[in-house]
Coordinates of C-alpha atoms and ligand atoms in Angstrom, one line a residue:
X134 CA -4.0 -4.4 25.8
X135 CA -5.2 -7.1 28.2
X136 CA -3.5 -6.0 31.4
X137 CA -4.2 -2.8 33.3
X138 CA -2.3 0.1 31.9
X139 CA -2.4 3.6 32.9
X140 CA -2.9 6.1 30.1
X141 CA -0.1 8.6 30.3
X142 CA -0.8 10.8 27.3
X143 CA -2.0 11.3 23.8
X144 CA -0.1 12.5 20.8
X145 CA -1.7 13.5 17.5
X146 CA -1.3 10.0 16.3
X147 CA -0.1 7.9 19.3
X148 CA -1.2 6.9 22.7
X149 CA 1.2 6.2 25.6
X150 CA 0.5 3.9 28.6
X151 CA 2.5 2.8 31.6
X152 CA 2.7 -1.0 31.9
X153 CA 4.7 -0.9 35.2
X154 CA 7.5 1.2 36.7
X155 CA 9.9 0.2 34.0
X156 CA 7.8 -0.4 30.9
X157 CA 5.6 1.7 28.6
X158 CA 3.3 0.8 25.8
X159 CA 3.4 3.0 22.7
X160 CA 0.4 2.5 20.6
X161 CA 0.3 4.0 17.1
X162 CA -3.3 4.6 15.8
X163 CA -4.6 5.0 12.3
X164 CA -5.2 8.7 12.8
X165 CA -3.7 11.0 10.2
X166 CA -2.9 14.7 10.6
X167 CA -2.2 17.2 7.9
X168 CA -1.3 20.9 8.3
X169 CA -1.1 20.0 12.0
X170 CA -4.8 19.1 12.3
X171 CA -6.0 15.5 13.0
X172 CA -8.5 14.6 10.4
X173 CA -11.8 12.8 11.3
X174 CA -11.1 10.0 8.8
X175 CA -8.6 7.2 9.7
X176 CA -6.2 5.4 7.3
X177 CA -6.5 1.6 7.8
X178 CA -3.2 0.0 8.8
X179 CA -1.3 3.3 9.1
X180 CA -0.5 2.5 12.7
X181 CA 0.8 -1.0 11.8
X182 CA 2.9 0.5 9.0
X183 CA 4.5 3.1 11.3
X184 CA 5.0 0.6 14.1
X185 CA 6.5 -2.0 11.8
X186 CA 8.9 0.5 10.3
X187 CA 10.0 1.7 13.7
X188 CA 10.6 -1.8 14.9
X189 CA 12.5 -2.5 11.6
X190 CA 14.9 0.4 12.2
X191 CA 15.3 -0.3 15.9
X192 CA 16.4 -3.8 15.0
X193 CA 18.8 -2.6 12.3
X194 CA 20.4 0.3 14.1
X195 CA 21.4 -1.4 17.4
X196 CA 25.0 -1.2 16.3
X197 CA 24.7 2.6 16.4
X198 CA 22.8 3.1 19.6
X199 CA 20.7 0.9 21.9
X200 CA 16.9 1.6 21.8
X201 CA 13.9 1.4 24.0
X202 CA 12.2 -1.5 22.1
X203 CA 11.4 -4.5 24.4
X204 CA 8.7 -6.2 22.3
X205 CA 6.5 -5.8 19.3
X206 CA 3.0 -6.9 20.2
X207 CA 1.1 -9.3 17.9
X208 CA -1.5 -6.5 17.1
X209 CA 1.4 -5.0 15.0
X210 CA 0.7 -1.5 16.3
X211 CA 2.0 -1.6 19.9
X212 CA 5.5 -1.5 21.2
X213 CA 6.5 -2.3 24.7
X214 CA 9.3 0.0 25.6
X215 CA 11.8 0.6 28.3
X216 CA 11.0 3.7 30.4
X217 CA 13.7 6.3 29.9
X218 CA 14.4 9.8 31.2
X219 CA 13.8 11.6 27.9
X220 CA 16.1 14.5 26.9
X221 CA 14.2 17.8 26.8
X222 CA 15.3 18.4 23.2
X223 CA 14.1 16.9 20.0
X224 CA 17.0 16.1 17.6
X225 CA 16.3 16.8 14.0
X226 CA 18.8 15.8 11.3
X227 CA 18.5 17.5 8.0
X228 CA 20.2 16.4 4.8
X229 CA 18.0 18.7 2.6
X230 CA 16.6 22.2 3.0
X231 CA 12.9 22.0 3.7
X232 CA 10.2 23.1 6.2
X233 CA 11.5 25.3 9.1
X234 CA 15.1 24.8 7.9
X235 CA 14.3 26.4 4.5
X236 CA 12.2 29.1 6.3
X237 CA 15.1 29.9 8.7
X238 CA 17.7 29.8 5.9
X239 CA 15.7 32.3 3.8
X240 CA 15.5 34.6 6.7
X241 CA 19.0 34.4 8.1
X242 CA 21.3 32.3 5.8
X243 CA 21.7 29.8 8.7
X244 CA 19.8 27.0 10.3
X245 CA 20.1 26.5 14.1
X246 CA 23.5 28.2 14.1
X247 CA 24.8 26.3 11.0
X248 CA 25.9 28.8 8.4
X249 CA 25.0 27.4 5.0
X250 CA 26.3 28.2 1.5
X251 CA 24.7 31.1 -0.3
X252 CA 22.2 30.5 -3.2
X253 CA 20.6 27.3 -1.9
X254 CA 17.1 26.5 -3.3
X255 CA 14.2 25.0 -1.4
X256 CA 14.7 21.2 -1.1
X257 CA 18.4 21.4 -2.1
X258 CA 20.6 18.7 -0.7
X259 CA 23.0 20.2 2.0
X260 CA 26.7 19.7 1.6
X261 CA 26.6 17.7 4.8
X262 CA 23.7 16.7 7.0
X263 CA 23.2 19.1 10.0
X264 CA 21.8 18.5 13.4
X265 CA 19.1 21.0 14.3
X266 CA 17.8 20.7 17.9
X267 CA 14.3 21.9 18.9
X268 CA 12.4 22.3 22.1
X269 CA 8.7 21.7 22.5
X270 CA 7.3 25.2 22.9
X271 CA 4.1 25.7 25.0
X272 CA 2.2 26.5 21.8
X273 CA 2.8 22.9 20.8
X274 CA 4.9 24.0 18.0
X275 CA 8.6 23.1 18.0
X276 CA 11.1 25.9 18.4
X277 CA 14.4 25.5 16.7
X278 CA 17.4 26.2 18.9
X279 CA 21.2 26.2 18.4
X280 CA 23.7 23.7 19.7
X281 CA 24.8 26.0 22.5
X282 CA 21.3 26.1 23.9
X283 CA 20.8 22.3 23.5
X284 CA 24.1 21.8 25.3
X285 CA 22.9 24.0 28.1
X286 CA 19.8 21.9 28.4
X287 CA 21.4 18.4 28.5
X288 CA 25.1 19.1 29.2
X289 CA 27.9 19.6 26.7
X290 CA 29.1 16.0 26.8
X291 CA 25.7 14.5 26.5
X292 CA 24.9 16.9 23.6
X293 CA 28.0 15.9 21.8
X294 CA 27.1 12.2 22.2
X295 CA 23.5 12.8 21.1
X296 CA 24.6 14.8 18.0
X297 CA 27.0 12.0 16.9
X298 CA 24.4 9.3 17.4
X299 CA 21.7 11.3 15.5
X300 CA 24.0 11.9 12.6
X301 CA 25.0 8.3 12.4
X302 CA 21.4 7.2 12.5
X303 CA 20.4 9.7 9.8
X304 CA 23.3 8.6 7.5
X305 CA 22.4 5.0 8.0
X306 CA 18.7 5.6 7.3
X307 CA 19.3 7.9 4.4
X308 CA 21.7 5.5 2.6
X309 CA 19.3 2.6 3.0
X310 CA 16.3 4.8 1.9
X311 CA 18.3 6.1 -1.1
X312 CA 19.0 2.5 -2.2
X313 CA 15.3 1.9 -2.2
X314 CA 14.3 5.0 -4.2
X315 CA 13.3 7.2 -1.2
X316 CA 15.0 10.4 -0.2
X317 CA 15.1 10.8 3.6
X318 CA 15.1 14.6 3.6
X319 CA 15.1 15.0 7.4
X320 CA 14.1 13.1 10.5
X321 CA 13.4 13.7 14.1
X322 CA 14.9 11.6 17.0
X323 CA 14.0 11.5 20.6
X324 CA 16.7 10.2 22.9
X325 CA 16.6 9.3 26.6
X326 CA 18.8 8.0 29.3
X327 CA 18.3 4.6 31.0
X328 CA 18.9 3.8 34.7
X329 CA 22.6 3.1 34.0
X330 CA 23.2 6.5 32.4
X331 CA 23.3 5.1 28.8
X332 CA 22.0 7.2 25.9
X333 CA 19.1 5.2 24.3
X334 CA 17.0 5.9 21.2
X335 CA 13.3 6.3 22.1
X336 CA 10.0 7.3 20.5
X337 CA 9.5 6.2 16.9
X338 CA 12.4 6.1 14.4
X339 CA 12.7 6.9 10.7
X340 CA 9.0 6.7 10.0
X341 CA 7.0 8.9 7.6
X342 CA 5.5 10.6 10.6
X343 CA 8.8 11.6 12.1
X344 CA 10.6 12.3 8.8
X345 CA 10.2 13.7 5.3
X346 CA 10.2 10.9 2.8
X347 CA 10.3 12.0 -0.8
X348 CA 10.0 9.8 -3.9
X349 CA 13.5 10.0 -5.4
X350 CA 12.2 9.7 -8.9
X351 CA 10.3 13.0 -8.6
X352 CA 13.0 14.9 -6.7
X353 CA 13.2 18.5 -8.2
X354 CA 14.9 21.1 -6.0
X355 CA 13.6 24.7 -6.2
X356 CA 10.1 23.9 -4.9
X357 CA 8.5 21.9 -2.1
X358 CA 8.6 18.2 -2.8
X359 CA 5.6 15.9 -2.8
X360 CA 5.4 13.9 0.4
X361 CA 5.6 10.2 0.0
X362 CA 2.7 9.4 2.2
X363 CA 0.4 12.3 2.7
X364 CA 0.4 14.1 -0.6
X365 CA -3.1 12.8 -1.7
X366 CA -4.6 14.0 1.5
X367 CA -2.9 17.4 1.3
X368 CA -3.9 17.8 -2.4
X369 CA -7.5 16.9 -1.5
X370 CA -7.5 19.4 1.4
X371 CA -6.0 22.1 -0.8
X372 CA -8.7 21.5 -3.4
X373 CA -11.4 22.3 -0.8
X374 CA -10.0 25.7 0.1
X375 CA -10.2 24.5 3.8
X376 CA -8.6 27.1 6.1
X377 CA -6.5 24.5 7.9
X378 CA -8.0 25.0 11.3
X379 CA -9.8 22.2 13.3
X380 CA -12.0 20.4 12.6
X381 CA -10.5 19.1 9.4
X382 CA -12.6 17.7 6.5
X383 CA -13.7 14.1 6.0
X384 CA -11.5 12.4 3.4
X385 CA -13.2 10.5 0.6
X386 CA -12.7 6.7 0.4
X387 CA -10.5 6.9 -2.8
X388 CA -8.1 9.3 -1.1
X389 CA -7.9 7.0 1.9
X390 CA -7.2 4.0 -0.2
X391 CA -4.5 5.8 -2.2
X392 CA -2.9 7.0 1.0
X393 CA -3.0 3.6 2.6
X394 CA -1.3 2.2 -0.5
X395 CA 1.5 4.9 -0.2
X396 CA 2.2 3.9 3.4
X397 CA 2.3 0.3 2.5
X398 CA 4.5 1.0 -0.5
X399 CA 7.0 2.9 1.8
X400 CA 6.9 0.0 4.2
X401 CA 7.6 -2.6 1.5
X402 CA 10.4 -0.6 -0.2
X403 CA 12.2 0.1 3.1
X404 CA 11.8 -3.3 4.8
X405 CA 12.0 -5.4 1.6
X406 CA 9.1 -7.3 3.1
X407 CA 5.5 -7.9 1.9
X408 CA 3.1 -6.0 4.2
X409 CA 0.8 -9.1 4.3
X410 CA 3.7 -11.1 5.8
X411 CA 4.0 -8.5 8.5
X412 CA 0.3 -8.7 9.2
X413 CA 0.5 -12.4 9.5
X414 CA 3.6 -12.3 11.8
X415 CA 4.6 -8.9 13.0
X416 CA 7.9 -10.3 14.4
X417 CA 9.1 -10.8 10.8
X418 CA 10.4 -7.2 10.8
X419 CA 12.8 -7.9 13.7
X420 CA 14.6 -10.8 11.9
Ligands
PZK712 C1 7.9 9.3 26.3 N1 6.7 10.6 24.9 C2 6.1 11.1 23.7 C3 3.6 11.5 24.1 C4 2.9 9.3 22.8 C5 4.2 9.6 22.9 N2 10.8 5.3 26.4 C6 10.2 6.4 26.9 N3 10.4 6.6 28.3 C7 9.8 7.6 28.9 N4 9.0 8.5 28.2 C8 8.8 8.3 26.9 C9 9.3 7.3 26.2 C10 9.2 7.1 24.8 N5 9.0 6.9 23.7 C11 7.5 9.5 25.0 N6 6.5 11.0 26.1 C12 7.2 10.3 27.0 C13 4.6 10.7 23.6 C14 2.3 11.2 24.0 C15 1.9 10.1 23.3 F1 2.5 8.2 22.2

């Protein structure tokens, strides 16, 4: 990052900088979190896998919605982005019943105001994908809200537009992933508005950090599914009997290597590119 850039904020995994009044730099690190805790051990190339996947999807979904990507830097882990006015809601699309969706369904039979059929099991495919908005609560944990509440936060017309865009993005991503042996169970989008008032896709898109990717070959409803990327890390952490509060444990080299391989495998399946080609020329994902 040669030029002066003002650090705007840190996520668990990403760093955000201002380049100027109109441009941001979104840097994805090799940090990994599990059970909501950042671990002390990094996974080499994880940042470049996530950045490359995001850039890949941005380039292939422009027919659905414009996005904030201006440039992919040659480090492979940094995106120059247009600065947007971000909507104050996260937009999750769920095609399968998992995580907080499964939790809410078990308690109420509904998810974010969507009544669902009786008798669904954990990880079951839904009859149709549903849009489940959430707000960032002060606790740092997202809080599911219903469409009425989302519409009151962004306006009814804007909410209708955001819902339609998010559904179309999910359907596109899920169909592509399915053809490559990956179930896209759910995914989170962050949308913003540009200076002309146009709705624009921001943040990262359709990555394993913003989505649940499940290996299709192992899909078995009725229980939680193994995660495509983080399962080795989760299994190792579970084997320690760690209480899931910070600081997390160091991760052994073999678990790191296996996890890196899973990220690279997801990248290669979804992009149909060799990861080495991406390292040699990051722009390859945009073509
Ligand atoms: C924006 N975040 C999340 C927080 C991170 C990321 N295009 C944009 N315009 C204006 N703001 C944002 C974006 C994007 N993307 C994203 N916060 C603001 C965030 C902390 C670290 F890397």
